[in-house]
Amino acid sequence: MELSEKTGILKIYTGETDKVHGRSLFEEIVFRARKEGLAGATVYKGIMSFGASHSIHTMKIFALSGDLPVIIEIIDNIDKLNDFIPVLQELMNLSKKGGMITMQENSVLRYAAGEKYR
C-alpha cells in the first residue's frame, strides 16, 4: 500500500462465537484478508454490545448471552477493500449470524514493517 493512495478502513462487527468452516469467523476474515494481500487487519474484543436483534451481549453472570462483540478493522486502498467486500458478505452469510460491515475513507500517515519482519 502506498501512502499516496486513497485509503479506507473496513469495520466488521460480529460475535466472538460466530463460526465458519469450523473456525471463528473473525479468524477466517483475518486469514482471508491476509491471503488476498490486504495491508493489515486487527481484531478487537468488546465488553458489551447490542445490534439489529437488540439482544444484549455481555459476560455478566446473569446475562442471557456470553457472546462478546468483536470488531475487525481492515485497512488498505479503497479499490482493494471494495474487492474484498463480497468475500466478507459470503463469510458472514455462511456463519448464519448477524453482523454489520462499514467502510470509511481515511488517511494513512505511516505504513512500514519493523526490523523484526524485514
PDB file of C-alpha atoms in Angstrom:
ATOM      1  CA  MET A   1       0.000   0.000   0.000  1.00  0.00           C
ATOM      2  CA  GLU A   2       1.335   3.402  -0.973  1.00  0.00           C
ATOM      3  CA  LEU A   3       0.676   6.353   1.318  1.00  0.00           C
ATOM      4  CA  SER A   4      -0.453   8.436  -1.671  1.00  0.00           C
ATOM      5  CA  GLU A   5      -3.345   6.054  -2.455  1.00  0.00           C
ATOM      6  CA  LYS A   6      -6.925   6.798  -1.443  1.00  0.00           C
ATOM      7  CA  THR A   7      -7.296   4.521   1.570  1.00  0.00           C
ATOM      8  CA  GLY A   8     -10.147   3.273   3.672  1.00  0.00           C
ATOM      9  CA  ILE A   9     -10.983   1.201   6.692  1.00  0.00           C
ATOM     10  CA  LEU A  10     -13.473  -1.651   6.750  1.00  0.00           C
ATOM     11  CA  LYS A  11     -15.024  -2.358  10.138  1.00  0.00           C
ATOM     12  CA  ILE A  12     -16.780  -5.656  10.638  1.00  0.00           C
ATOM     13  CA  TYR A  13     -18.927  -6.113  13.734  1.00  0.00           C
ATOM     14  CA  THR A  14     -19.698  -9.682  14.758  1.00  0.00           C
ATOM     15  CA  GLY A  15     -19.692 -12.021  17.774  1.00  0.00           C
ATOM     16  CA  GLU A  16     -16.776 -13.977  19.175  1.00  0.00           C
ATOM     17  CA  THR A  17     -18.660 -17.291  18.989  1.00  0.00           C
ATOM     18  CA  ASP A  18     -19.641 -16.885  15.308  1.00  0.00           C
ATOM     19  CA  LYS A  19     -18.087 -19.681  13.249  1.00  0.00           C
ATOM     20  CA  VAL A  20     -17.494 -20.529   9.606  1.00  0.00           C
ATOM     21  CA  HIS A  21     -15.590 -23.503   8.123  1.00  0.00           C
ATOM     22  CA  GLY A  22     -15.012 -24.810  11.694  1.00  0.00           C
ATOM     23  CA  ARG A  23     -13.081 -21.684  12.691  1.00  0.00           C
ATOM     24  CA  SER A  24     -14.005 -18.431  14.418  1.00  0.00           C
ATOM     25  CA  LEU A  25     -15.478 -16.022  11.878  1.00  0.00           C
ATOM     26  CA  PHE A  26     -13.062 -13.273  12.920  1.00  0.00           C
ATOM     27  CA  GLU A  27     -10.082 -15.592  12.354  1.00  0.00           C
ATOM     28  CA  GLU A  28     -11.390 -16.648   8.956  1.00  0.00           C
ATOM     29  CA  ILE A  29     -11.823 -12.994   7.961  1.00  0.00           C
ATOM     30  CA  VAL A  30      -8.279 -12.061   9.036  1.00  0.00           C
ATOM     31  CA  PHE A  31      -6.707 -15.071   7.284  1.00  0.00           C
ATOM     32  CA  ARG A  32      -8.689 -14.356   4.092  1.00  0.00           C
ATOM     33  CA  ALA A  33      -7.664 -10.677   4.205  1.00  0.00           C
ATOM     34  CA  ARG A  34      -4.015 -11.739   4.501  1.00  0.00           C
ATOM     35  CA  LYS A  35      -4.407 -14.258   1.667  1.00  0.00           C
ATOM     36  CA  GLU A  36      -5.936 -11.522  -0.530  1.00  0.00           C
ATOM     37  CA  GLY A  37      -2.876  -9.329   0.127  1.00  0.00           C
ATOM     38  CA  LEU A  38      -4.613  -6.609   2.111  1.00  0.00           C
ATOM     39  CA  ALA A  39      -2.376  -4.206   4.050  1.00  0.00           C
ATOM     40  CA  GLY A  40      -3.437  -5.111   7.576  1.00  0.00           C
ATOM     41  CA  ALA A  41      -6.160  -6.296   9.928  1.00  0.00           C
ATOM     42  CA  THR A  42      -6.750  -6.039  13.672  1.00  0.00           C
ATOM     43  CA  VAL A  43      -9.366  -7.726  15.868  1.00  0.00           C
ATOM     44  CA  TYR A  44     -10.766  -6.044  18.976  1.00  0.00           C
ATOM     45  CA  LYS A  45     -12.881  -7.718  21.635  1.00  0.00           C
ATOM     46  CA  GLY A  46     -15.640  -5.632  23.179  1.00  0.00           C
ATOM     47  CA  ILE A  47     -17.160  -5.897  26.627  1.00  0.00           C
ATOM     48  CA  MET A  48     -20.786  -5.194  25.783  1.00  0.00           C
ATOM     49  CA  SER A  49     -22.987  -4.590  22.735  1.00  0.00           C
ATOM     50  CA  PHE A  50     -26.336  -4.876  21.043  1.00  0.00           C
ATOM     51  CA  GLY A  51     -27.239  -4.820  17.369  1.00  0.00           C
ATOM     52  CA  ALA A  52     -30.099  -5.496  14.980  1.00  0.00           C
ATOM     53  CA  SER A  53     -31.598  -8.184  17.239  1.00  0.00           C
ATOM     54  CA  HIS A  54     -31.400  -5.823  20.231  1.00  0.00           C
ATOM     55  CA  SER A  55     -30.053  -8.692  22.373  1.00  0.00           C
ATOM     56  CA  ILE A  56     -27.501  -7.528  24.936  1.00  0.00           C
ATOM     57  CA  HIS A  57     -24.151  -9.307  24.607  1.00  0.00           C
ATOM     58  CA  THR A  58     -22.041  -9.240  27.765  1.00  0.00           C
ATOM     59  CA  MET A  59     -20.252 -11.533  30.230  1.00  0.00           C
ATOM     60  CA  LYS A  60     -22.189 -10.548  33.344  1.00  0.00           C
ATOM     61  CA  ILE A  61     -23.249 -13.568  35.384  1.00  0.00           C
ATOM     62  CA  PHE A  62     -26.980 -13.236  34.765  1.00  0.00           C
ATOM     63  CA  ALA A  63     -26.746 -12.162  31.120  1.00  0.00           C
ATOM     64  CA  LEU A  64     -28.650 -14.186  28.557  1.00  0.00           C
ATOM     65  CA  SER A  65     -25.642 -14.331  26.231  1.00  0.00           C
ATOM     66  CA  GLY A  66     -21.896 -14.747  26.707  1.00  0.00           C
ATOM     67  CA  ASP A  67     -21.199 -13.918  23.062  1.00  0.00           C
ATOM     68  CA  LEU A  68     -18.947 -10.870  23.351  1.00  0.00           C
ATOM     69  CA  PRO A  69     -18.715  -8.405  20.469  1.00  0.00           C
ATOM     70  CA  VAL A  70     -15.753  -8.487  18.097  1.00  0.00           C
ATOM     71  CA  ILE A  71     -14.677  -5.714  15.736  1.00  0.00           C
ATOM     72  CA  ILE A  72     -12.324  -6.465  12.844  1.00  0.00           C
ATOM     73  CA  GLU A  73     -10.631  -3.489  11.179  1.00  0.00           C
ATOM     74  CA  ILE A  74      -9.030  -3.885   7.764  1.00  0.00           C
ATOM     75  CA  ILE A  75      -7.116  -1.019   6.148  1.00  0.00           C
ATOM     76  CA  ASP A  76      -5.974  -0.732   2.529  1.00  0.00           C
ATOM     77  CA  ASN A  77      -6.718   1.256  -0.599  1.00  0.00           C
ATOM     78  CA  ILE A  78     -10.404   1.754  -1.377  1.00  0.00           C
ATOM     79  CA  ASP A  79     -10.381  -0.402  -4.528  1.00  0.00           C
ATOM     80  CA  LYS A  80      -8.874  -3.416  -2.735  1.00  0.00           C
ATOM     81  CA  LEU A  81     -11.346  -3.043   0.125  1.00  0.00           C
ATOM     82  CA  ASN A  82     -14.263  -2.860  -2.314  1.00  0.00           C
ATOM     83  CA  ASP A  83     -12.998  -6.059  -3.961  1.00  0.00           C
ATOM     84  CA  PHE A  84     -12.893  -7.755  -0.532  1.00  0.00           C
ATOM     85  CA  ILE A  85     -16.476  -6.873   0.462  1.00  0.00           C
ATOM     86  CA  PRO A  86     -18.061  -9.809  -1.473  1.00  0.00           C
ATOM     87  CA  VAL A  87     -15.696 -12.172   0.391  1.00  0.00           C
ATOM     88  CA  LEU A  88     -16.868 -10.666   3.697  1.00  0.00           C
ATOM     89  CA  GLN A  89     -20.506 -10.953   2.667  1.00  0.00           C
ATOM     90  CA  GLU A  90     -20.027 -14.623   1.756  1.00  0.00           C
ATOM     91  CA  LEU A  91     -18.267 -15.469   5.037  1.00  0.00           C
ATOM     92  CA  MET A  92     -20.864 -13.669   7.129  1.00  0.00           C
ATOM     93  CA  ASN A  93     -23.697 -15.368   5.227  1.00  0.00           C
ATOM     94  CA  LEU A  94     -22.068 -18.766   5.774  1.00  0.00           C
ATOM     95  CA  SER A  95     -21.859 -18.101   9.520  1.00  0.00           C
ATOM     96  CA  LYS A  96     -25.657 -17.600   9.574  1.00  0.00           C
ATOM     97  CA  LYS A  97     -25.198 -14.946  12.269  1.00  0.00           C
ATOM     98  CA  GLY A  98     -25.882 -11.233  12.333  1.00  0.00           C
ATOM     99  CA  GLY A  99     -23.336  -8.509  11.966  1.00  0.00           C
ATOM    100  CA  MET A 100     -22.503  -5.244  10.278  1.00  0.00           C
ATOM    101  CA  ILE A 101     -19.890  -4.008   7.811  1.00  0.00           C
ATOM    102  CA  THR A 102     -18.966  -0.335   7.497  1.00  0.00           C
ATOM    103  CA  MET A 103     -16.361   1.484   5.419  1.00  0.00           C
ATOM    104  CA  GLN A 104     -14.848   4.925   5.827  1.00  0.00           C
ATOM    105  CA  GLU A 105     -12.190   6.819   3.950  1.00  0.00           C
ATOM    106  CA  ASN A 106      -9.092   7.605   5.968  1.00  0.00           C
ATOM    107  CA  SER A 107      -5.538   8.843   5.570  1.00  0.00           C
ATOM    108  CA  VAL A 108      -2.630   6.539   6.324  1.00  0.00           C
ATOM    109  CA  LEU A 109       0.299   8.565   7.627  1.00  0.00           C
ATOM    110  CA  ARG A 110       2.729   5.693   8.208  1.00  0.00           C
ATOM    111  CA  TYR A 111       2.816   2.108   6.976  1.00  0.00           C
ATOM    112  CA  ALA A 112       6.127   0.272   7.469  1.00  0.00           C
ATOM    113  CA  ALA A 113       7.319  -3.110   8.682  1.00  0.00           C
ATOM    114  CA  GLY A 114       9.619  -3.143  11.702  1.00  0.00           C
ATOM    115  CA  GLU A 115      13.102  -4.705  11.678  1.00  0.00           C
ATOM    116  CA  LYS A 116      11.717  -7.947  13.090  1.00  0.00           C
ATOM    117  CA  TYR A 117       9.651  -8.518   9.921  1.00  0.00           C
ATOM    118  CA  ARG A 118      12.060  -7.448   7.159  1.00  0.00           C
TER     119      ARG A 118
END
